[in-house]
Amino acid sequence: MKARYLFPEDYMADPSANVFNGKLYIYPSHDWDSGECFDDDGGHFQMKDYHVLCIDGDPMTAEVKDCGKILDVENVAWAEKQMWDNDVVEKNGKYYLIFSAKDYNGVFHLGVAVADKPEGPFIANPDPIRGSYSIDPCVFKDDDGSIYVYFGGIWGGQLQWYKDNKALKCEHLPEGKEDPLPSRVAKLTDDVQQFAEMPKAVVILDENGKPLPADDPHRFFEASWMHKYNGKYYFSYSTGDSHLLCYAIGDNPYGPFTYQGVILEPVVGWTTHHSIAEVGGKWYLFHHDCVPSNDTTWLRSLKVMPLEYDENGKIITMKSE
Ligand code: FUB
């Protein structure tokens, strides 16, 4: 089936789709043409605010409303620039936006902002999450109410500067048959303000129980997402420079996860980034591409298409058309 462009009025990317109170809320990052040149560290992605898109109905057909700006970098004391991917989780009637941005030393951290409604406005904490680093948070609430954040991204996302949750003196990007840099997962505190534990590696194993090596085109790069289907934990992610969305399945939120396959073939544009959500009993893949901007990689457009599983719970590989 053809994908739908969700919001042709503006360039947005990295959609995090969440259903709150029976309605769909999409929290994207917000692209604009800052005039910065393209570089391998994503310097061209100079995003400075977030909006939320609201949909009441089937995301393939229902009206998509821009419910307004929910946070601006101007209102985040610790952040200077590059408001990259974010996600929102609800707890006890409050909404927590977890987002990535660069501080005044050019270092990415994760921040928290809180609202009384999914539409915001969100008020940012004065400091980032203690001990946080890198980009692309996905917040996942498990059935027992525990909330986990998955995060990390290599190259411009700075994950290669960290080992065992400490900053390195020199970056290290694994090569060849070395273990790749993994996404990280940490449970959040009951008040959804801090890590409740040191982040752990999200290990992706092949069918023989060995970690996918650094030179495997299906290894993790950025854009972590977690969803649950039939009691199993589906960890999905972007492979960055090989331009795929892939997934792996585990028995618990920490993994390890066993690699399963490709969700989405490469889209037009360098980045590929997604979320997966069940809306009204059907599953959807939210993602972006650069077709409307004529392949200007920093001007991305949001899309949605139905996602299907086979009888064994495998996601059927898609092409975004
Ligand atoms: O939108 C900026 C960055 O591009 C995101 O953080 C990455 O996942 C990639 O989509």
PDB file of N, CA, C and O in Angstrom, residues 278-316:
ATOM      1  N   GLU A 278       0.354   0.945  17.560  1.00  0.00           N
ATOM      2  CA  GLU A 278      -0.953   0.345  17.282  1.00  0.00           C
ATOM      3  C   GLU A 278      -1.990   1.443  17.486  1.00  0.00           C
ATOM      4  O   GLU A 278      -2.051   2.064  18.556  1.00  0.00           O
ATOM      5  N   VAL A 279      -2.790   1.679  16.454  1.00  0.00           N
ATOM      6  CA  VAL A 279      -3.804   2.727  16.514  1.00  0.00           C
ATOM      7  C   VAL A 279      -5.132   2.103  16.082  1.00  0.00           C
ATOM      8  O   VAL A 279      -5.233   1.596  14.955  1.00  0.00           O
ATOM      9  N   GLY A 280      -6.107   2.107  16.976  1.00  0.00           N
ATOM     10  CA  GLY A 280      -7.421   1.543  16.639  1.00  0.00           C
ATOM     11  C   GLY A 280      -7.335   0.085  16.207  1.00  0.00           C
ATOM     12  O   GLY A 280      -8.059  -0.327  15.287  1.00  0.00           O
ATOM     13  N   GLY A 281      -6.440  -0.697  16.815  1.00  0.00           N
ATOM     14  CA  GLY A 281      -6.355  -2.132  16.524  1.00  0.00           C
ATOM     15  C   GLY A 281      -5.522  -2.486  15.298  1.00  0.00           C
ATOM     16  O   GLY A 281      -5.401  -3.656  14.954  1.00  0.00           O
ATOM     17  N   LYS A 282      -4.931  -1.464  14.636  1.00  0.00           N
ATOM     18  CA  LYS A 282      -4.062  -1.751  13.482  1.00  0.00           C
ATOM     19  C   LYS A 282      -2.677  -1.167  13.752  1.00  0.00           C
ATOM     20  O   LYS A 282      -2.558  -0.154  14.455  1.00  0.00           O
ATOM     21  N   TRP A 283      -1.668  -1.783  13.132  1.00  0.00           N
ATOM     22  CA  TRP A 283      -0.286  -1.337  13.352  1.00  0.00           C
ATOM     23  C   TRP A 283       0.187  -0.468  12.194  1.00  0.00           C
ATOM     24  O   TRP A 283      -0.154  -0.715  11.032  1.00  0.00           O
ATOM     25  N   TYR A 284       1.014   0.536  12.532  1.00  0.00           N
ATOM     26  CA  TYR A 284       1.509   1.478  11.520  1.00  0.00           C
ATOM     27  C   TYR A 284       2.997   1.746  11.719  1.00  0.00           C
ATOM     28  O   TYR A 284       3.493   1.744  12.852  1.00  0.00           O
ATOM     29  N   LEU A 285       3.669   2.006  10.592  1.00  0.00           N
ATOM     30  CA  LEU A 285       5.056   2.464  10.609  1.00  0.00           C
ATOM     31  C   LEU A 285       5.063   3.950  10.257  1.00  0.00           C
ATOM     32  O   LEU A 285       4.630   4.341   9.170  1.00  0.00           O
ATOM     33  N   PHE A 286       5.540   4.764  11.181  1.00  0.00           N
ATOM     34  CA  PHE A 286       5.708   6.202  10.951  1.00  0.00           C
ATOM     35  C   PHE A 286       7.180   6.420  10.587  1.00  0.00           C
ATOM     36  O   PHE A 286       8.069   5.845  11.227  1.00  0.00           O
ATOM     37  N   HIS A 287       7.453   7.224   9.578  1.00  0.00           N
ATOM     38  CA  HIS A 287       8.843   7.393   9.138  1.00  0.00           C
ATOM     39  C   HIS A 287       8.958   8.717   8.374  1.00  0.00           C
ATOM     40  O   HIS A 287       8.049   9.553   8.462  1.00  0.00           O
ATOM     41  N   HIS A 288      10.063   8.918   7.675  1.00  0.00           N
ATOM     42  CA  HIS A 288      10.200  10.148   6.882  1.00  0.00           C
ATOM     43  C   HIS A 288      11.008   9.847   5.618  1.00  0.00           C
ATOM     44  O   HIS A 288      11.697   8.828   5.534  1.00  0.00           O
ATOM     45  N   ASP A 289      10.893  10.734   4.640  1.00  0.00           N
ATOM     46  CA  ASP A 289      11.817  10.701   3.499  1.00  0.00           C
ATOM     47  C   ASP A 289      11.983  12.118   2.959  1.00  0.00           C
ATOM     48  O   ASP A 289      11.432  13.088   3.518  1.00  0.00           O
ATOM     49  N   CYS A 290      12.788  12.224   1.899  1.00  0.00           N
ATOM     50  CA  CYS A 290      13.124  13.556   1.362  1.00  0.00           C
ATOM     51  C   CYS A 290      12.608  13.725  -0.064  1.00  0.00           C
ATOM     52  O   CYS A 290      13.184  14.498  -0.836  1.00  0.00           O
ATOM     53  N   VAL A 291      11.551  13.011  -0.433  1.00  0.00           N
ATOM     54  CA  VAL A 291      11.015  13.166  -1.791  1.00  0.00           C
ATOM     55  C   VAL A 291      10.464  14.583  -2.008  1.00  0.00           C
ATOM     56  O   VAL A 291      10.848  15.267  -2.969  1.00  0.00           O
ATOM     57  N   PRO A 292       9.600  15.095  -1.113  1.00  0.00           N
ATOM     58  CA  PRO A 292       9.022  16.425  -1.380  1.00  0.00           C
ATOM     59  C   PRO A 292      10.061  17.544  -1.458  1.00  0.00           C
ATOM     60  O   PRO A 292       9.837  18.534  -2.143  1.00  0.00           O
ATOM     61  N   SER A 293      11.210  17.393  -0.783  1.00  0.00           N
ATOM     62  CA  SER A 293      12.216  18.469  -0.848  1.00  0.00           C
ATOM     63  C   SER A 293      13.240  18.202  -1.948  1.00  0.00           C
ATOM     64  O   SER A 293      14.303  18.843  -1.960  1.00  0.00           O
ATOM     65  N   ASN A 294      12.948  17.257  -2.865  1.00  0.00           N
ATOM     66  CA  ASN A 294      13.885  16.899  -3.944  1.00  0.00           C
ATOM     67  C   ASN A 294      15.212  16.423  -3.388  1.00  0.00           C
ATOM     68  O   ASN A 294      16.273  16.880  -3.793  1.00  0.00           O
ATOM     69  N   ASP A 295      15.153  15.514  -2.409  1.00  0.00           N
ATOM     70  CA  ASP A 295      16.341  14.880  -1.845  1.00  0.00           C
ATOM     71  C   ASP A 295      17.286  15.862  -1.144  1.00  0.00           C
ATOM     72  O   ASP A 295      18.499  15.701  -1.161  1.00  0.00           O
ATOM     73  N   THR A 296      16.723  16.895  -0.570  1.00  0.00           N
ATOM     74  CA  THR A 296      17.526  17.760   0.313  1.00  0.00           C
ATOM     75  C   THR A 296      17.491  17.096   1.678  1.00  0.00           C
ATOM     76  O   THR A 296      16.481  17.124   2.371  1.00  0.00           O
ATOM     77  N   THR A 297      18.586  16.472   2.083  1.00  0.00           N
ATOM     78  CA  THR A 297      18.537  15.483   3.153  1.00  0.00           C
ATOM     79  C   THR A 297      18.145  16.059   4.505  1.00  0.00           C
ATOM     80  O   THR A 297      17.649  15.350   5.374  1.00  0.00           O
ATOM     81  N   TRP A 298      18.319  17.364   4.701  1.00  0.00           N
ATOM     82  CA  TRP A 298      17.950  17.972   5.982  1.00  0.00           C
ATOM     83  C   TRP A 298      16.533  18.572   5.971  1.00  0.00           C
ATOM     84  O   TRP A 298      16.137  19.211   6.928  1.00  0.00           O
ATOM     85  N   LEU A 299      15.803  18.333   4.869  1.00  0.00           N
ATOM     86  CA  LEU A 299      14.407  18.787   4.815  1.00  0.00           C
ATOM     87  C   LEU A 299      13.529  17.557   4.565  1.00  0.00           C
ATOM     88  O   LEU A 299      13.295  17.157   3.426  1.00  0.00           O
ATOM     89  N   ARG A 300      13.083  16.952   5.669  1.00  0.00           N
ATOM     90  CA  ARG A 300      12.411  15.656   5.591  1.00  0.00           C
ATOM     91  C   ARG A 300      10.904  15.804   5.799  1.00  0.00           C
ATOM     92  O   ARG A 300      10.442  16.763   6.413  1.00  0.00           O
ATOM     93  N   SER A 301      10.160  14.844   5.275  1.00  0.00           N
ATOM     94  CA  SER A 301       8.694  14.898   5.334  1.00  0.00           C
ATOM     95  C   SER A 301       8.179  13.620   5.986  1.00  0.00           C
ATOM     96  O   SER A 301       8.647  12.519   5.668  1.00  0.00           O
ATOM     97  N   LEU A 302       7.182  13.790   6.855  1.00  0.00           N
ATOM     98  CA  LEU A 302       6.655  12.656   7.626  1.00  0.00           C
ATOM     99  C   LEU A 302       5.744  11.785   6.779  1.00  0.00           C
ATOM    100  O   LEU A 302       4.927  12.298   6.000  1.00  0.00           O
ATOM    101  N   LYS A 303       5.830  10.482   7.014  1.00  0.00           N
ATOM    102  CA  LYS A 303       4.980   9.519   6.294  1.00  0.00           C
ATOM    103  C   LYS A 303       4.445   8.469   7.256  1.00  0.00           C
ATOM    104  O   LYS A 303       5.022   8.250   8.329  1.00  0.00           O
ATOM    105  N   VAL A 304       3.390   7.803   6.833  1.00  0.00           N
ATOM    106  CA  VAL A 304       2.855   6.669   7.593  1.00  0.00           C
ATOM    107  C   VAL A 304       2.400   5.602   6.607  1.00  0.00           C
ATOM    108  O   VAL A 304       1.942   5.927   5.504  1.00  0.00           O
ATOM    109  N   MET A 305       2.550   4.347   6.992  1.00  0.00           N
ATOM    110  CA  MET A 305       1.997   3.233   6.202  1.00  0.00           C
ATOM    111  C   MET A 305       1.660   2.078   7.139  1.00  0.00           C
ATOM    112  O   MET A 305       2.246   1.961   8.221  1.00  0.00           O
ATOM    113  N   PRO A 306       0.698   1.230   6.735  1.00  0.00           N
ATOM    114  CA  PRO A 306       0.339   0.092   7.585  1.00  0.00           C
ATOM    115  C   PRO A 306       1.515  -0.875   7.715  1.00  0.00           C
ATOM    116  O   PRO A 306       2.295  -1.046   6.774  1.00  0.00           O
ATOM    117  N   LEU A 307       1.629  -1.484   8.892  1.00  0.00           N
ATOM    118  CA  LEU A 307       2.688  -2.472   9.146  1.00  0.00           C
ATOM    119  C   LEU A 307       2.008  -3.801   9.440  1.00  0.00           C
ATOM    120  O   LEU A 307       1.023  -3.853  10.184  1.00  0.00           O
ATOM    121  N   GLU A 308       2.528  -4.875   8.835  1.00  0.00           N
ATOM    122  CA  GLU A 308       1.899  -6.193   9.038  1.00  0.00           C
ATOM    123  C   GLU A 308       2.899  -7.200   9.550  1.00  0.00           C
ATOM    124  O   GLU A 308       4.087  -7.132   9.242  1.00  0.00           O
ATOM    125  N   TYR A 309       2.372  -8.138  10.355  1.00  0.00           N
ATOM    126  CA  TYR A 309       3.171  -9.261  10.866  1.00  0.00           C
ATOM    127  C   TYR A 309       2.698 -10.532  10.161  1.00  0.00           C
ATOM    128  O   TYR A 309       1.516 -10.658   9.823  1.00  0.00           O
ATOM    129  N   ASP A 310       3.611 -11.491  10.005  1.00  0.00           N
ATOM    130  CA  ASP A 310       3.139 -12.788   9.506  1.00  0.00           C
ATOM    131  C   ASP A 310       2.676 -13.634  10.692  1.00  0.00           C
ATOM    132  O   ASP A 310       2.686 -13.168  11.844  1.00  0.00           O
ATOM    133  N   GLU A 311       2.305 -14.888  10.442  1.00  0.00           N
ATOM    134  CA  GLU A 311       1.717 -15.720  11.506  1.00  0.00           C
ATOM    135  C   GLU A 311       2.736 -16.055  12.596  1.00  0.00           C
ATOM    136  O   GLU A 311       2.369 -16.458  13.697  1.00  0.00           O
ATOM    137  N   ASN A 312       4.057 -15.852  12.299  1.00  0.00           N
ATOM    138  CA  ASN A 312       5.086 -16.110  13.316  1.00  0.00           C
ATOM    139  C   ASN A 312       5.532 -14.836  14.027  1.00  0.00           C
ATOM    140  O   ASN A 312       6.525 -14.853  14.750  1.00  0.00           O
ATOM    141  N   GLY A 313       4.819 -13.752  13.773  1.00  0.00           N
ATOM    142  CA  GLY A 313       5.173 -12.491  14.442  1.00  0.00           C
ATOM    143  C   GLY A 313       6.293 -11.739  13.754  1.00  0.00           C
ATOM    144  O   GLY A 313       6.828 -10.777  14.303  1.00  0.00           O
ATOM    145  N   LYS A 314       6.689 -12.177  12.546  1.00  0.00           N
ATOM    146  CA  LYS A 314       7.737 -11.453  11.808  1.00  0.00           C
ATOM    147  C   LYS A 314       7.124 -10.262  11.084  1.00  0.00           C
ATOM    148  O   LYS A 314       6.034 -10.387  10.486  1.00  0.00           O
ATOM    149  N   ILE A 315       7.823  -9.144  11.108  1.00  0.00           N
ATOM    150  CA  ILE A 315       7.328  -7.956  10.403  1.00  0.00           C
ATOM    151  C   ILE A 315       7.607  -8.114   8.908  1.00  0.00           C
ATOM    152  O   ILE A 315       8.728  -8.479   8.512  1.00  0.00           O
ATOM    153  N   ILE A 316       6.597  -7.854   8.099  1.00  0.00           N
ATOM    154  CA  ILE A 316       6.766  -7.981   6.644  1.00  0.00           C
ATOM    155  C   ILE A 316       7.525  -6.752   6.129  1.00  0.00           C
ATOM    156  O   ILE A 316       7.147  -5.602   6.408  1.00  0.00           O
TER     157      ILE A 316
END
